[in-house]
Coordinates of C-alpha atoms in Angstrom, one line a residue:
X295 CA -6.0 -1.2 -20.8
X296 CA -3.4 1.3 -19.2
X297 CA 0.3 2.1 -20.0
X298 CA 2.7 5.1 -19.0
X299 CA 5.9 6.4 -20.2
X300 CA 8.5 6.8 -18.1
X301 CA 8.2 9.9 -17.0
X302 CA 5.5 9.2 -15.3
X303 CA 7.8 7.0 -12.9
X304 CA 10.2 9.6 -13.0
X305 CA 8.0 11.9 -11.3
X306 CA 7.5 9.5 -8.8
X307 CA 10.8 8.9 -7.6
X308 CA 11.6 12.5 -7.9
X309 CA 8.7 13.1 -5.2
X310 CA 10.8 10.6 -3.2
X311 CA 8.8 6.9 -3.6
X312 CA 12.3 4.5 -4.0
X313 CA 9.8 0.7 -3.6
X314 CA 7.5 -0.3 -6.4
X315 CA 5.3 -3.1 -6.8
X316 CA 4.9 -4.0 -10.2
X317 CA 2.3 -6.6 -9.6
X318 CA -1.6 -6.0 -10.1
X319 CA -4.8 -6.6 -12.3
X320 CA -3.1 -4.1 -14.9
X321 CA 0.5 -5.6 -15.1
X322 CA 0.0 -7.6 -18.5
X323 CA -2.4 -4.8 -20.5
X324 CA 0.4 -4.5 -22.8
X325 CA 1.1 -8.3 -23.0
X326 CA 4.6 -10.0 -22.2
X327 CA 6.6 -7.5 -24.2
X328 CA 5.1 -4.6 -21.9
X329 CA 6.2 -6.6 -18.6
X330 CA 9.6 -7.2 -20.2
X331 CA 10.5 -3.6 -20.7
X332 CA 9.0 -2.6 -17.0
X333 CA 11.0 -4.7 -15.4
X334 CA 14.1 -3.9 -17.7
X335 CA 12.9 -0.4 -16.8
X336 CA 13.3 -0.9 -13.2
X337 CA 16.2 -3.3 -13.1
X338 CA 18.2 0.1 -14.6
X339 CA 17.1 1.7 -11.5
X340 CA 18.8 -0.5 -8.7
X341 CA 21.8 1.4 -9.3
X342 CA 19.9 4.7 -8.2
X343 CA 18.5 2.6 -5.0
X344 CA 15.2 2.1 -6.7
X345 CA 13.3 -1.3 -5.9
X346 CA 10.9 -3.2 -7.6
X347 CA 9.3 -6.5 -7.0
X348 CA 6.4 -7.9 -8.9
X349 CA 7.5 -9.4 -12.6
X350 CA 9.4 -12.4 -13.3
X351 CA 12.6 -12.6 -15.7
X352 CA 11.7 -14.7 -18.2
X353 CA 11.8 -18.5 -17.6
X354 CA 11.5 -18.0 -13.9
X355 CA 9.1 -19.6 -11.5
X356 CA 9.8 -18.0 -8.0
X357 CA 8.2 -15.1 -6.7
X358 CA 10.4 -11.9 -7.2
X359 CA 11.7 -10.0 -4.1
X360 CA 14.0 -7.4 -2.8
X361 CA 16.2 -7.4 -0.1
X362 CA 17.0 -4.1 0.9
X363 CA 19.8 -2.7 2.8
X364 CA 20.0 0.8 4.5
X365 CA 21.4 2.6 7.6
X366 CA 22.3 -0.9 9.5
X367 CA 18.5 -2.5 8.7
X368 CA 17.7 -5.4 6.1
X369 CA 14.0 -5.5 4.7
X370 CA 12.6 -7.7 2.4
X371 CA 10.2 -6.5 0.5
X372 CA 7.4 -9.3 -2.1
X373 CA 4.8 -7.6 -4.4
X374 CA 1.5 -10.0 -5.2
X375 CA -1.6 -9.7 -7.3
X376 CA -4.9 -11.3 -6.4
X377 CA -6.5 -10.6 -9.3
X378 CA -5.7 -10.3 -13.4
X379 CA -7.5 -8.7 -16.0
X380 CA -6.5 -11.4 -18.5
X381 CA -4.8 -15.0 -17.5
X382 CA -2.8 -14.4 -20.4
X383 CA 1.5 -14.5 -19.6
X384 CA 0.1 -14.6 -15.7
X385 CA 3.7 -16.9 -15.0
X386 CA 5.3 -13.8 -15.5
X387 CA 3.6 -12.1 -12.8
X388 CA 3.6 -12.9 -9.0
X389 CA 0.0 -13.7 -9.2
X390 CA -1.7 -15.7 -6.2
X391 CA -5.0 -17.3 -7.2
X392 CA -7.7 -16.1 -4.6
X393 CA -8.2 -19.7 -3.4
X394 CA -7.4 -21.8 -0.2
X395 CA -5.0 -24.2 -1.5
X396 CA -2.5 -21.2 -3.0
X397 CA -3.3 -19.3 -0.4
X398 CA -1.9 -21.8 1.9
X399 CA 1.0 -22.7 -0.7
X400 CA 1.9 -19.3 -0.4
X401 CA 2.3 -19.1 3.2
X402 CA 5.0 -21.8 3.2
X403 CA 6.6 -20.3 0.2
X404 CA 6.6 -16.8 2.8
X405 CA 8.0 -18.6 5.5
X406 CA 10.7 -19.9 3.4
X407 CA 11.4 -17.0 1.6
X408 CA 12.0 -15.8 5.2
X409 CA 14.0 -18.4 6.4
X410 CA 16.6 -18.1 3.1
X411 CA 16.7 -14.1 3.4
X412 CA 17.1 -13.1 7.2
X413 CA 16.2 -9.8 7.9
X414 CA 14.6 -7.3 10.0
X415 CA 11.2 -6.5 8.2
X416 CA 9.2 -8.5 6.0
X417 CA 7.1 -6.0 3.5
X418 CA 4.6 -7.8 1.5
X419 CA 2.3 -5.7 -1.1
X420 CA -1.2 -7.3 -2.1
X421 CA -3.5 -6.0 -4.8
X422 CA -6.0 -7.8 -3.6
X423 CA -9.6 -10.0 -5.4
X424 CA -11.6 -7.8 -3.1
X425 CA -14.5 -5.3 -3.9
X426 CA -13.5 -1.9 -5.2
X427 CA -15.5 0.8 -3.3
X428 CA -16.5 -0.7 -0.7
X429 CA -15.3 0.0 3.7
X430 CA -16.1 -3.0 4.9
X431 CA -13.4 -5.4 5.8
X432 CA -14.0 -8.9 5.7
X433 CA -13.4 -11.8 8.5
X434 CA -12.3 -13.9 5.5
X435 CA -9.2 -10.9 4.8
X436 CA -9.1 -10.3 8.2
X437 CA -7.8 -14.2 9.2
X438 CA -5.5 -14.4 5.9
X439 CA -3.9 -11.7 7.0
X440 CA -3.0 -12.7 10.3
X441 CA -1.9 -16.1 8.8
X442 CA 0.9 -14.0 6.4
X443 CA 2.1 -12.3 9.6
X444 CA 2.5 -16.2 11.8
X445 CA 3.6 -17.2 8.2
X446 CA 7.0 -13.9 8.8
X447 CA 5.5 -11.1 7.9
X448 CA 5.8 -7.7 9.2
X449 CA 4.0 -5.3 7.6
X450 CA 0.9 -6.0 5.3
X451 CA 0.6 -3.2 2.8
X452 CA -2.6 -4.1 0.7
X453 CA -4.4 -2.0 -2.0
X454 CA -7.3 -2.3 -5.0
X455 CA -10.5 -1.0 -3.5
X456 CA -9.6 2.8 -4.5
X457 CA -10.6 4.2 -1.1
X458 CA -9.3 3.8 2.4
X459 CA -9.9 1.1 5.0
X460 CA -9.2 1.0 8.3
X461 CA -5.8 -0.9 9.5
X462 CA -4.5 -2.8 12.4
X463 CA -1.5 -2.5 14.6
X464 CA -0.5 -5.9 16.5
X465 CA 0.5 -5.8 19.7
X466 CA 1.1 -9.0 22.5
X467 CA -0.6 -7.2 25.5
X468 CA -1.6 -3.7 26.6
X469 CA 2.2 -2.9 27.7
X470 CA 3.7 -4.0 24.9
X471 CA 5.0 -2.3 21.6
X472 CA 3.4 -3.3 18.8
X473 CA 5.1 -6.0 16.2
X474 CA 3.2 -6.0 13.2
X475 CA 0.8 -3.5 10.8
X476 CA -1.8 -4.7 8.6
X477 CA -3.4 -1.8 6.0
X478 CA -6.1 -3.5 4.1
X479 CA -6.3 -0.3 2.0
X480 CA -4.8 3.1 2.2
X481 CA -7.1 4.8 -0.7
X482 CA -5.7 6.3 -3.8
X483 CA -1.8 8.3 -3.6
X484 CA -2.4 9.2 -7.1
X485 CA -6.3 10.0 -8.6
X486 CA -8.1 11.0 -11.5
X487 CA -11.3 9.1 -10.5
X488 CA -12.4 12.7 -8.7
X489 CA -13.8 13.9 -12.3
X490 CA -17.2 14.5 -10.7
X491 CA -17.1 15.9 -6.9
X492 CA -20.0 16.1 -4.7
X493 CA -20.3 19.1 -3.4
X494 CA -23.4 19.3 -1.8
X495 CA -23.0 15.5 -1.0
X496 CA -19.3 14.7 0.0
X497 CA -20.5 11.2 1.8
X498 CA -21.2 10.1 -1.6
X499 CA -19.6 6.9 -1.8
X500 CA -17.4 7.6 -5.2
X501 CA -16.1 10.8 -3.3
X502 CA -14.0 8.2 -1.4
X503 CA -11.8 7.9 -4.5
X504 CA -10.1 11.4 -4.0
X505 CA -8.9 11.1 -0.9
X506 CA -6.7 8.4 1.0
X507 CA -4.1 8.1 3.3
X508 CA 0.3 7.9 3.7
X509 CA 1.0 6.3 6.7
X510 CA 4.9 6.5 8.2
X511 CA 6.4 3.7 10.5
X512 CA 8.6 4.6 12.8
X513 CA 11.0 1.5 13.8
X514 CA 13.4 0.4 16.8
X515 CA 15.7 -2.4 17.0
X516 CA 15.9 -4.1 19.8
X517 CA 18.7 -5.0 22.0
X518 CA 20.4 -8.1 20.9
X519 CA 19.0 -10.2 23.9
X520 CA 15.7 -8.9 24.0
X521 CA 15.5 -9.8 20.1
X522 CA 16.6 -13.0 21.2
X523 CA 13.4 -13.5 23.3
X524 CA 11.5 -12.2 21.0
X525 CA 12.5 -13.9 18.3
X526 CA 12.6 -10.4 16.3
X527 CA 14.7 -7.7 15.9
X528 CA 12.8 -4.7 16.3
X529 CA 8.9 -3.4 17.4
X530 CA 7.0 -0.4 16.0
X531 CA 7.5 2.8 17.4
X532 CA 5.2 5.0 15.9
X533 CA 2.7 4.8 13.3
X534 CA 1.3 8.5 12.0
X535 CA -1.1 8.7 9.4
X536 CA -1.5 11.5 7.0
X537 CA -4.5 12.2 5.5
X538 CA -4.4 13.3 1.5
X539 CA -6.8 14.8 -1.0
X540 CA -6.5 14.8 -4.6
X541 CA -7.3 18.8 -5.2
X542 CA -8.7 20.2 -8.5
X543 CA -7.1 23.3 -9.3
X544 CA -8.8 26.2 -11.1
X545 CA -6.9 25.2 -14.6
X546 CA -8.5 22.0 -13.8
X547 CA -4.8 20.0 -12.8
X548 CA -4.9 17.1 -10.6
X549 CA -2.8 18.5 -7.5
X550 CA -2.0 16.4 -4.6
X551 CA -2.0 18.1 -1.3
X552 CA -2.1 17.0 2.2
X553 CA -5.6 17.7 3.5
X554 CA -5.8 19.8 6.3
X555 CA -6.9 23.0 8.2
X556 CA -4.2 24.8 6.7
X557 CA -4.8 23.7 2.9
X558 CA -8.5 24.2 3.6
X559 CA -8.1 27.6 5.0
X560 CA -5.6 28.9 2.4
X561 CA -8.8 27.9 0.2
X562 CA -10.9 30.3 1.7
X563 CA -8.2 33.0 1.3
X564 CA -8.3 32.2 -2.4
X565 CA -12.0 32.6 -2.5
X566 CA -12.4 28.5 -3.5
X567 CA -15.1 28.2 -0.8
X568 CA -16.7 25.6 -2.9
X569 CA -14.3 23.6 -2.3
X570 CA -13.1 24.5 0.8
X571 CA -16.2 23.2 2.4
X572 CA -16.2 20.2 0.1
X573 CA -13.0 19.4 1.6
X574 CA -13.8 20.3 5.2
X575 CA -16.5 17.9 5.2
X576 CA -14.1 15.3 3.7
X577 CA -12.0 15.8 6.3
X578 CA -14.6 14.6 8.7
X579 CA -15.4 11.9 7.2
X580 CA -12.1 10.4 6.3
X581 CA -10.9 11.0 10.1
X582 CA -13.4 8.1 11.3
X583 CA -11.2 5.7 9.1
X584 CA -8.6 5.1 11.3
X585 CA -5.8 2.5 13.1
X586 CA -7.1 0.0 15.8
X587 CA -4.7 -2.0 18.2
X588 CA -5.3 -5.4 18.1
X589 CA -4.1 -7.7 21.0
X590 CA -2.8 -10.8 19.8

């Protein structure tokens, strides 16, 4: 079971994250009282611009969410969990049972959640029932998630396995933009699970944990009577993935750095060619996780 202080939050925002999702298999370790004072926590925030979706106030039943407004765009933003470590308090939490029927519940509670809160991006957050560890994308996760984007959602932001997947970018034809961006896992921002690196065998399939992937999204809006045909308001731009390693320093401090030729060469300066070639075969082998177009 797992708590922080605030600090640890702190931190966080300080580094420049303003959107948390409160909701995964960790939300009730410390029982109710624990998922009071979060979300007390973060409801202190919204007056700094810091959002939060993911706990219930006490005594409500519908899912949590965030509308967000900024620079002349409106995103809504929902945070689920697939999975619990204990049932206990779970109607506090916006927990969706890893079944058909609430699976397909929840798609009409998306599309109405839509309907009542018009906006220009739909964000929805999933820790997701899945298999930690492990690439391999399912056709099962592959077809609900296509059913959350018919059911209004834009951008499918899903996490749990503790390494990264590969995602999808929609798109209606060849010559079209793209309209929609599933990531079925982006690895871990933030990781202590490298305690034991591989050197002389980086493919090792726990290595995975250290290293993951930010990913910005680069929106346009559309003209008004294109979004009309559309029946949208914007498509995506750009979407540029950074790659990210979680870096053991020599006073043995978690450090995260963005993994590249530079980082890996200013290594090598520092006579940390250990781990500069650690990290050099890492880089290789992250780099064949990557975005596909789909064609819808």
């Amino acid at each position: 079971t797992f708590n922080v202080k605030p600090p640890y939050v702190e931190a966080a925002i300080n580094a420049g994250f303003d959107v948390f999702s409160l909701a995964n298999n960790h939300t009730n370790d410390q029982g109710s009282e624990g998922m009071i004072k979060t979300r007390e926590y973060f409801e202190g925030k919204r007056k700094d611009g810091i959002y939060s979706a993911g706990i219930k106030a006490v005594g409500t039943t519908n899912l949590t969410y965030q509308l967000i407004e900024k620079n002349d765009w409106k995103i809504l933003f929902v945070a689920t969990t697939e999975i619990l470590n204990s049932y206990a308090n779970r109607s506090m939490i916006d927990f969706i049972a890893p079944n058909a029927d609430r699976r397909e519940l929840f798609c009409q509670e998306l599309k109405k959640l839509r309907e009542e809160n018009p906006c220009d991006i739909f964000i929805l957050s999933i820790h997701t029932c899945e298999d930690e560890y492990v690439h391999a994308i399912t056709d099962t996760r592959r077809n609900l998630y296509r059913k959350y984007i018919e059911s209004g959602v834009d951008i499918i932001w899903a996490n749990h396995p503790h390494l990264a997947k590969e995602w999808e970018i929609f798109t209606k034809d060849e010559n079209s933009k793209p309209y929609a961006l599933a990531m079925y896992a982006l690895g871990n921002t933030i990781s202590a699970q490298r305690t034991n690196p591989q050197f002389e065998k980086p493919e090792t399939n726990r290595d995975y944990t250290g290293d993951g992937y930010l990913i910005q999204v680069k929106f346009e809006k559309l003209d008004e009577n294109v979004a009309q045909q559309k029946q949208r308001t914007f498509e995506i731009a750009e979407v540029s993935p950074y790659l990210i390693t979680t870096y053991i320093n020599p006073n043995w401090q978690y450090v995260i750095q963005r993994l590249n030729d530079d980082f890996i060469q200013k290594l090598r300066d520092s006579n940390r060619t250990q781990w500069a070639d650690y990290l050099s075969a890492r880089k290789t082998l992250m780099e064949k996780i990557h975005g596909k177009v789909v064609i819808e």
